[in-house]
């Protein structure tokens, strides 16, 4: 099912605690309490230059540095078109590069609508 068929939303703090097991502002993409949760990476992130991310590291004051290819190589990671392209003309000082969100991703293998998002 394409992502457009789901109503994605941020998890509540209680949901995040139950799924992740990390404190607020410390959620990491690895070591989740519930390892079957897919990690959705917006396609625009794969175009970052330099391709480096600083993510939650399991504690509020701890960050994890990963390259985009390292993040995308995680077993639960799926690159998806999750943002609408923005009009570069709206950013005259060049703050934004055009994003390509034309592809519709498939549901990650083994995922169900209940484990990834709320169905329509």
PDB file of C-alpha atoms in Angstrom:
ATOM      1  CA  UNK A   1       0.000   0.000   0.000  1.00  0.00           C
ATOM      2  CA  UNK A   2       1.405   3.461  -0.823  1.00  0.00           C
ATOM      3  CA  UNK A   3       2.020   5.815   2.100  1.00  0.00           C
ATOM      4  CA  UNK A   4      -0.836   7.991   0.846  1.00  0.00           C
ATOM      5  CA  UNK A   5      -3.203   5.233   2.038  1.00  0.00           C
ATOM      6  CA  UNK A   6      -2.094   5.759   5.663  1.00  0.00           C
ATOM      7  CA  UNK A   7      -2.626   8.547   8.140  1.00  0.00           C
ATOM      8  CA  UNK A   8       0.882   8.913   9.521  1.00  0.00           C
ATOM      9  CA  UNK A   9       1.206  10.724  12.819  1.00  0.00           C
ATOM     10  CA  UNK A  10       3.666  11.199  15.615  1.00  0.00           C
ATOM     11  CA  UNK A  11       3.376   8.673  18.398  1.00  0.00           C
ATOM     12  CA  UNK A  12       2.189   9.887  21.769  1.00  0.00           C
ATOM     13  CA  UNK A  13       4.764   9.794  24.569  1.00  0.00           C
ATOM     14  CA  UNK A  14       3.154   6.660  26.028  1.00  0.00           C
ATOM     15  CA  UNK A  15       3.180   4.933  22.612  1.00  0.00           C
ATOM     16  CA  UNK A  16       6.793   5.954  22.049  1.00  0.00           C
ATOM     17  CA  UNK A  17       7.832   4.650  25.471  1.00  0.00           C
ATOM     18  CA  UNK A  18       6.119   1.307  24.839  1.00  0.00           C
ATOM     19  CA  UNK A  19       7.548   0.848  21.338  1.00  0.00           C
ATOM     20  CA  UNK A  20      11.002   2.381  21.690  1.00  0.00           C
ATOM     21  CA  UNK A  21      11.998   2.097  25.318  1.00  0.00           C
ATOM     22  CA  UNK A  22      13.963   5.356  25.066  1.00  0.00           C
ATOM     23  CA  UNK A  23      13.276   8.609  26.937  1.00  0.00           C
ATOM     24  CA  UNK A  24      11.718  11.645  25.265  1.00  0.00           C
ATOM     25  CA  UNK A  25      14.303  13.326  22.972  1.00  0.00           C
ATOM     26  CA  UNK A  26      16.521  10.247  23.191  1.00  0.00           C
ATOM     27  CA  UNK A  27      14.849   7.909  20.699  1.00  0.00           C
ATOM     28  CA  UNK A  28      17.427   6.128  18.534  1.00  0.00           C
ATOM     29  CA  UNK A  29      16.942   4.294  15.215  1.00  0.00           C
ATOM     30  CA  UNK A  30      18.581   1.148  16.645  1.00  0.00           C
ATOM     31  CA  UNK A  31      17.908  -0.899  19.758  1.00  0.00           C
ATOM     32  CA  UNK A  32      14.155  -0.361  19.819  1.00  0.00           C
ATOM     33  CA  UNK A  33      12.173  -2.371  22.358  1.00  0.00           C
ATOM     34  CA  UNK A  34       9.920  -3.421  19.468  1.00  0.00           C
ATOM     35  CA  UNK A  35      12.409  -4.266  16.658  1.00  0.00           C
ATOM     36  CA  UNK A  36       9.768  -4.847  13.973  1.00  0.00           C
ATOM     37  CA  UNK A  37       8.931  -1.132  13.793  1.00  0.00           C
ATOM     38  CA  UNK A  38       9.954   0.111  10.341  1.00  0.00           C
ATOM     39  CA  UNK A  39      12.276   3.088  10.058  1.00  0.00           C
ATOM     40  CA  UNK A  40      10.929   5.368   7.329  1.00  0.00           C
ATOM     41  CA  UNK A  41      13.536   7.630   5.732  1.00  0.00           C
ATOM     42  CA  UNK A  42      12.285  10.442   3.522  1.00  0.00           C
ATOM     43  CA  UNK A  43      13.847  10.272   0.067  1.00  0.00           C
ATOM     44  CA  UNK A  44      14.984  13.907   0.450  1.00  0.00           C
ATOM     45  CA  UNK A  45      17.251  12.817   3.326  1.00  0.00           C
ATOM     46  CA  UNK A  46      19.155  10.543   0.942  1.00  0.00           C
ATOM     47  CA  UNK A  47      20.196  13.641  -1.010  1.00  0.00           C
ATOM     48  CA  UNK A  48      21.825  15.454   1.924  1.00  0.00           C
ATOM     49  CA  UNK A  49      25.290  16.842   1.320  1.00  0.00           C
ATOM     50  CA  UNK A  50      27.300  16.003   3.242  1.00  0.00           C
ATOM     51  CA  UNK A  51      25.369  12.770   3.831  1.00  0.00           C
ATOM     52  CA  UNK A  52      25.691  12.854   7.630  1.00  0.00           C
ATOM     53  CA  UNK A  53      22.959  12.751  10.280  1.00  0.00           C
ATOM     54  CA  UNK A  54      22.983  13.231  14.039  1.00  0.00           C
ATOM     55  CA  UNK A  55      20.151  11.235  15.599  1.00  0.00           C
ATOM     56  CA  UNK A  56      18.954  10.348  19.064  1.00  0.00           C
ATOM     57  CA  UNK A  57      21.413   8.043  20.785  1.00  0.00           C
ATOM     58  CA  UNK A  58      19.257   6.482  23.488  1.00  0.00           C
ATOM     59  CA  UNK A  59      19.672   9.257  26.080  1.00  0.00           C
ATOM     60  CA  UNK A  60      18.647  12.919  25.989  1.00  0.00           C
ATOM     61  CA  UNK A  61      22.241  14.189  25.904  1.00  0.00           C
ATOM     62  CA  UNK A  62      23.645  11.462  23.632  1.00  0.00           C
ATOM     63  CA  UNK A  63      23.611  11.683  19.820  1.00  0.00           C
ATOM     64  CA  UNK A  64      24.414   9.043  17.237  1.00  0.00           C
ATOM     65  CA  UNK A  65      26.246  10.098  14.066  1.00  0.00           C
ATOM     66  CA  UNK A  66      25.430   7.998  11.007  1.00  0.00           C
ATOM     67  CA  UNK A  67      25.952   8.465   7.317  1.00  0.00           C
ATOM     68  CA  UNK A  68      22.799   8.317   5.231  1.00  0.00           C
ATOM     69  CA  UNK A  69      23.948   5.032   3.600  1.00  0.00           C
ATOM     70  CA  UNK A  70      24.513   3.528   7.083  1.00  0.00           C
ATOM     71  CA  UNK A  71      21.007   4.555   8.177  1.00  0.00           C
ATOM     72  CA  UNK A  72      19.426   3.273   4.954  1.00  0.00           C
ATOM     73  CA  UNK A  73      21.259  -0.060   5.356  1.00  0.00           C
ATOM     74  CA  UNK A  74      19.583  -0.840   8.692  1.00  0.00           C
ATOM     75  CA  UNK A  75      17.369  -3.930   8.305  1.00  0.00           C
ATOM     76  CA  UNK A  76      14.168  -2.103   9.282  1.00  0.00           C
ATOM     77  CA  UNK A  77      14.884   0.972   7.079  1.00  0.00           C
ATOM     78  CA  UNK A  78      12.810   1.906   4.034  1.00  0.00           C
ATOM     79  CA  UNK A  79      13.366   4.969   1.846  1.00  0.00           C
ATOM     80  CA  UNK A  80       9.990   6.537   1.043  1.00  0.00           C
ATOM     81  CA  UNK A  81       8.569   9.665  -0.516  1.00  0.00           C
ATOM     82  CA  UNK A  82       7.141  11.215   2.614  1.00  0.00           C
ATOM     83  CA  UNK A  83       7.166  14.931   1.856  1.00  0.00           C
ATOM     84  CA  UNK A  84       5.618  17.153  -0.751  1.00  0.00           C
ATOM     85  CA  UNK A  85       8.059  18.867  -3.065  1.00  0.00           C
ATOM     86  CA  UNK A  86       8.380  22.557  -2.310  1.00  0.00           C
ATOM     87  CA  UNK A  87       8.526  25.321  -4.848  1.00  0.00           C
ATOM     88  CA  UNK A  88      12.124  26.655  -4.907  1.00  0.00           C
ATOM     89  CA  UNK A  89      10.706  30.052  -5.933  1.00  0.00           C
ATOM     90  CA  UNK A  90       9.306  30.321  -2.381  1.00  0.00           C
ATOM     91  CA  UNK A  91      12.907  30.314  -1.088  1.00  0.00           C
ATOM     92  CA  UNK A  92      14.695  33.093  -2.988  1.00  0.00           C
ATOM     93  CA  UNK A  93      17.899  32.856  -0.933  1.00  0.00           C
ATOM     94  CA  UNK A  94      18.352  29.200  -1.869  1.00  0.00           C
ATOM     95  CA  UNK A  95      17.451  27.726   1.564  1.00  0.00           C
ATOM     96  CA  UNK A  96      15.822  24.749  -0.087  1.00  0.00           C
ATOM     97  CA  UNK A  97      16.733  22.364  -2.848  1.00  0.00           C
ATOM     98  CA  UNK A  98      13.921  20.905  -4.923  1.00  0.00           C
ATOM     99  CA  UNK A  99      12.836  17.491  -3.677  1.00  0.00           C
ATOM    100  CA  UNK A 100      11.685  14.591  -5.813  1.00  0.00           C
ATOM    101  CA  UNK A 101       8.666  12.886  -4.280  1.00  0.00           C
ATOM    102  CA  UNK A 102       7.181  11.371  -7.422  1.00  0.00           C
ATOM    103  CA  UNK A 103       7.649   7.692  -6.506  1.00  0.00           C
ATOM    104  CA  UNK A 104       5.073   5.991  -4.326  1.00  0.00           C
ATOM    105  CA  UNK A 105       6.662   3.420  -2.012  1.00  0.00           C
ATOM    106  CA  UNK A 106       5.255   0.025  -1.235  1.00  0.00           C
ATOM    107  CA  UNK A 107       4.444  -1.078   2.291  1.00  0.00           C
ATOM    108  CA  UNK A 108       7.623  -2.411   3.922  1.00  0.00           C
ATOM    109  CA  UNK A 109       7.800  -6.226   3.797  1.00  0.00           C
ATOM    110  CA  UNK A 110       6.293  -7.804   6.890  1.00  0.00           C
ATOM    111  CA  UNK A 111       4.685  -4.538   7.991  1.00  0.00           C
ATOM    112  CA  UNK A 112       0.978  -4.209   8.537  1.00  0.00           C
ATOM    113  CA  UNK A 113      -1.070  -1.019   8.613  1.00  0.00           C
ATOM    114  CA  UNK A 114      -1.416  -1.411  12.386  1.00  0.00           C
ATOM    115  CA  UNK A 115       2.362  -1.494  12.867  1.00  0.00           C
ATOM    116  CA  UNK A 116       3.196   1.424  10.578  1.00  0.00           C
ATOM    117  CA  UNK A 117       0.271   3.848  10.670  1.00  0.00           C
ATOM    118  CA  UNK A 118      -3.442   4.182  11.018  1.00  0.00           C
ATOM    119  CA  UNK A 119      -5.350   3.013   7.905  1.00  0.00           C
ATOM    120  CA  UNK A 120      -7.834   5.351   6.203  1.00  0.00           C
TER     121      UNK A 120
END
